[in-house]
PDB file of C-alpha atoms in Angstrom:
ATOM      1  CA  UNK A   1       0.000   0.000   0.000  1.00 85.00           C
ATOM      2  CA  UNK A   2       1.399   3.461  -0.875  1.00 89.00           C
ATOM      3  CA  UNK A   3       2.373   5.842   1.896  1.00 91.00           C
ATOM      4  CA  UNK A   4      -0.143   8.676   2.409  1.00 91.00           C
ATOM      5  CA  UNK A   5       0.187  12.096   3.992  1.00 90.00           C
ATOM      6  CA  UNK A   6      -1.681  12.978   7.187  1.00 89.00           C
ATOM      7  CA  UNK A   7      -2.539  16.558   6.255  1.00 89.00           C
ATOM      8  CA  UNK A   8      -1.067  20.031   6.729  1.00 91.00           C
ATOM      9  CA  UNK A   9       1.629  20.132   9.383  1.00 94.00           C
ATOM     10  CA  UNK A  10       2.979  23.681   9.001  1.00 95.00           C
ATOM     11  CA  UNK A  11       1.763  26.848   7.227  1.00 96.00           C
ATOM     12  CA  UNK A  12       3.913  29.881   6.414  1.00 96.00           C
ATOM     13  CA  UNK A  13       3.452  33.069   4.397  1.00 96.00           C
ATOM     14  CA  UNK A  14       6.454  34.352   2.469  1.00 95.00           C
ATOM     15  CA  UNK A  15       6.937  38.093   3.036  1.00 95.00           C
ATOM     16  CA  UNK A  16       9.372  40.875   2.090  1.00 93.00           C
ATOM     17  CA  UNK A  17       9.399  42.505   5.517  1.00 95.00           C
ATOM     18  CA  UNK A  18       9.571  39.765   8.130  1.00 96.00           C
ATOM     19  CA  UNK A  19       9.424  42.005  11.194  1.00 96.00           C
ATOM     20  CA  UNK A  20       6.499  44.087   9.879  1.00 97.00           C
ATOM     21  CA  UNK A  21       4.532  40.935   9.042  1.00 97.00           C
ATOM     22  CA  UNK A  22       5.287  39.454  12.467  1.00 98.00           C
ATOM     23  CA  UNK A  23       4.237  42.713  14.153  1.00 98.00           C
ATOM     24  CA  UNK A  24       0.940  42.670  12.202  1.00 98.00           C
ATOM     25  CA  UNK A  25       0.237  39.138  13.436  1.00 98.00           C
ATOM     26  CA  UNK A  26       1.081  40.046  17.021  1.00 98.00           C
ATOM     27  CA  UNK A  27      -0.648  43.433  17.206  1.00 97.00           C
ATOM     28  CA  UNK A  28      -3.773  42.783  15.151  1.00 97.00           C
ATOM     29  CA  UNK A  29      -4.315  39.032  15.490  1.00 97.00           C
ATOM     30  CA  UNK A  30      -3.001  38.508  19.013  1.00 97.00           C
ATOM     31  CA  UNK A  31      -0.588  35.744  17.960  1.00 98.00           C
ATOM     32  CA  UNK A  32       2.344  34.944  20.253  1.00 97.00           C
ATOM     33  CA  UNK A  33       5.790  34.021  19.000  1.00 97.00           C
ATOM     34  CA  UNK A  34       6.888  30.455  19.622  1.00 97.00           C
ATOM     35  CA  UNK A  35       9.874  29.948  21.910  1.00 96.00           C
ATOM     36  CA  UNK A  36      12.068  28.988  18.942  1.00 95.00           C
ATOM     37  CA  UNK A  37      12.077  30.164  15.321  1.00 95.00           C
ATOM     38  CA  UNK A  38      14.697  29.766  12.606  1.00 95.00           C
ATOM     39  CA  UNK A  39      16.572  32.973  11.675  1.00 93.00           C
ATOM     40  CA  UNK A  40      14.596  33.450   8.439  1.00 96.00           C
ATOM     41  CA  UNK A  41      11.135  33.104  10.013  1.00 98.00           C
ATOM     42  CA  UNK A  42       8.884  33.992  12.923  1.00 98.00           C
ATOM     43  CA  UNK A  43       6.884  30.992  14.080  1.00 98.00           C
ATOM     44  CA  UNK A  44       3.803  31.585  16.215  1.00 98.00           C
ATOM     45  CA  UNK A  45       2.465  29.399  18.996  1.00 97.00           C
ATOM     46  CA  UNK A  46      -0.691  28.286  17.145  1.00 96.00           C
ATOM     47  CA  UNK A  47      -2.572  25.007  17.384  1.00 93.00           C
ATOM     48  CA  UNK A  48      -3.246  22.534  15.984  1.00 93.00           C
ATOM     49  CA  UNK A  49      -0.975  23.636  13.104  1.00 95.00           C
ATOM     50  CA  UNK A  50       2.034  25.924  13.540  1.00 95.00           C
ATOM     51  CA  UNK A  51       1.793  29.157  11.539  1.00 97.00           C
ATOM     52  CA  UNK A  52       4.685  31.408  10.535  1.00 98.00           C
ATOM     53  CA  UNK A  53       5.763  34.317   8.415  1.00 98.00           C
ATOM     54  CA  UNK A  54       9.068  33.779   6.683  1.00 97.00           C
ATOM     55  CA  UNK A  55      11.545  35.547   4.426  1.00 96.00           C
ATOM     56  CA  UNK A  56      11.092  35.003   0.720  1.00 93.00           C
ATOM     57  CA  UNK A  57      12.596  31.857  -0.756  1.00 90.00           C
ATOM     58  CA  UNK A  58      15.157  32.392  -3.527  1.00 90.00           C
ATOM     59  CA  UNK A  59      13.452  33.332  -6.774  1.00 87.00           C
ATOM     60  CA  UNK A  60      10.167  34.360  -5.123  1.00 84.00           C
ATOM     61  CA  UNK A  61       8.938  37.931  -5.500  1.00 81.00           C
ATOM     62  CA  UNK A  62       5.394  38.424  -4.214  1.00 77.00           C
ATOM     63  CA  UNK A  63       5.589  42.123  -5.125  1.00 77.00           C
ATOM     64  CA  UNK A  64       4.958  41.053  -8.728  1.00 76.00           C
ATOM     65  CA  UNK A  65       1.684  39.454  -7.645  1.00 79.00           C
ATOM     66  CA  UNK A  66      -1.421  41.639  -7.245  1.00 78.00           C
ATOM     67  CA  UNK A  67      -2.704  39.350  -4.440  1.00 82.00           C
ATOM     68  CA  UNK A  68      -0.177  36.988  -2.862  1.00 86.00           C
ATOM     69  CA  UNK A  69      -1.600  33.550  -2.158  1.00 86.00           C
ATOM     70  CA  UNK A  70      -4.394  33.906  -4.718  1.00 83.00           C
ATOM     71  CA  UNK A  71      -6.121  30.550  -4.913  1.00 85.00           C
ATOM     72  CA  UNK A  72      -5.162  29.489  -1.380  1.00 89.00           C
ATOM     73  CA  UNK A  73      -7.617  29.969   1.470  1.00 90.00           C
ATOM     74  CA  UNK A  74      -6.284  30.281   5.032  1.00 94.00           C
ATOM     75  CA  UNK A  75      -8.858  30.120   7.809  1.00 95.00           C
ATOM     76  CA  UNK A  76      -8.025  31.063  11.385  1.00 96.00           C
ATOM     77  CA  UNK A  77     -10.218  30.112  14.339  1.00 95.00           C
ATOM     78  CA  UNK A  78     -11.099  32.816  16.878  1.00 96.00           C
ATOM     79  CA  UNK A  79     -13.349  32.752  19.945  1.00 96.00           C
ATOM     80  CA  UNK A  80     -15.247  35.814  18.670  1.00 96.00           C
ATOM     81  CA  UNK A  81     -15.238  36.612  14.934  1.00 97.00           C
ATOM     82  CA  UNK A  82     -17.517  39.634  15.429  1.00 97.00           C
ATOM     83  CA  UNK A  83     -15.198  41.246  17.980  1.00 97.00           C
ATOM     84  CA  UNK A  84     -12.107  40.524  15.861  1.00 97.00           C
ATOM     85  CA  UNK A  85     -13.872  42.026  12.833  1.00 98.00           C
ATOM     86  CA  UNK A  86     -14.634  45.203  14.778  1.00 97.00           C
ATOM     87  CA  UNK A  87     -11.060  45.421  16.158  1.00 97.00           C
ATOM     88  CA  UNK A  88      -9.527  45.062  12.701  1.00 97.00           C
ATOM     89  CA  UNK A  89     -11.941  47.578  11.207  1.00 97.00           C
ATOM     90  CA  UNK A  90     -11.164  50.097  13.966  1.00 97.00           C
ATOM     91  CA  UNK A  91      -7.429  49.584  13.315  1.00 97.00           C
ATOM     92  CA  UNK A  92      -7.913  50.422   9.640  1.00 97.00           C
ATOM     93  CA  UNK A  93      -7.389  46.874   8.387  1.00 98.00           C
ATOM     94  CA  UNK A  94      -9.158  46.319   5.064  1.00 97.00           C
ATOM     95  CA  UNK A  95     -12.129  43.949   5.353  1.00 98.00           C
ATOM     96  CA  UNK A  96     -12.403  42.002   2.087  1.00 97.00           C
ATOM     97  CA  UNK A  97     -15.608  40.024   2.650  1.00 97.00           C
ATOM     98  CA  UNK A  98     -18.307  41.045   5.115  1.00 97.00           C
ATOM     99  CA  UNK A  99     -19.320  39.017   8.126  1.00 97.00           C
ATOM    100  CA  UNK A 100     -21.414  36.016   7.040  1.00 97.00           C
ATOM    101  CA  UNK A 101     -22.633  32.704   8.395  1.00 96.00           C
ATOM    102  CA  UNK A 102     -20.644  29.611   7.465  1.00 95.00           C
ATOM    103  CA  UNK A 103     -20.668  25.952   8.497  1.00 94.00           C
ATOM    104  CA  UNK A 104     -17.866  26.937  10.907  1.00 93.00           C
ATOM    105  CA  UNK A 105     -19.681  29.867  12.520  1.00 95.00           C
ATOM    106  CA  UNK A 106     -19.550  33.565  11.640  1.00 97.00           C
ATOM    107  CA  UNK A 107     -16.730  34.385   9.237  1.00 97.00           C
ATOM    108  CA  UNK A 108     -15.140  37.263   7.317  1.00 97.00           C
ATOM    109  CA  UNK A 109     -11.986  37.839   5.289  1.00 97.00           C
ATOM    110  CA  UNK A 110      -9.464  40.631   5.695  1.00 97.00           C
ATOM    111  CA  UNK A 111      -6.189  41.799   4.223  1.00 96.00           C
ATOM    112  CA  UNK A 112      -3.283  40.381   6.169  1.00 96.00           C
ATOM    113  CA  UNK A 113       0.435  41.061   5.943  1.00 94.00           C
ATOM    114  CA  UNK A 114       1.609  42.189   2.496  1.00 92.00           C
ATOM    115  CA  UNK A 115      -1.820  41.711   0.918  1.00 92.00           C
ATOM    116  CA  UNK A 116      -2.531  38.085   1.784  1.00 94.00           C
ATOM    117  CA  UNK A 117      -6.231  37.319   2.211  1.00 96.00           C
ATOM    118  CA  UNK A 118      -6.945  35.740   5.602  1.00 97.00           C
ATOM    119  CA  UNK A 119     -10.289  34.460   6.871  1.00 97.00           C
ATOM    120  CA  UNK A 120     -11.361  34.374  10.521  1.00 97.00           C
ATOM    121  CA  UNK A 121     -14.227  32.264  11.826  1.00 97.00           C
ATOM    122  CA  UNK A 122     -15.790  31.211  15.092  1.00 94.00           C
ATOM    123  CA  UNK A 123     -17.613  32.447  18.072  1.00 78.00           C
TER     124      UNK A 123
END
């Protein structure tokens, strides 16, 4: 029988400005840095899957892309999607899709670091 994968084990966004992207995640999303990160990345203490922002890999230039990550959907669980929505809006973060019901609870999408579309749900 062929070997199969279990599923996603790590998710990272490639960014030009590592510290600015990490600060966005800390200040606006409340993420906490993990105790250890490699020098080219900031890993956050997220569960069940670790999430990170990392320096661009050689040959990658997301500045040439109108919307980095287009075609990939990243959903983040939160205890209160409505409150997070209001916090992001008050901080001037661009809301890309309005609050709506989903099979996973209330959800909305917003512009994350360097133009990535992120979706929050829950609560």
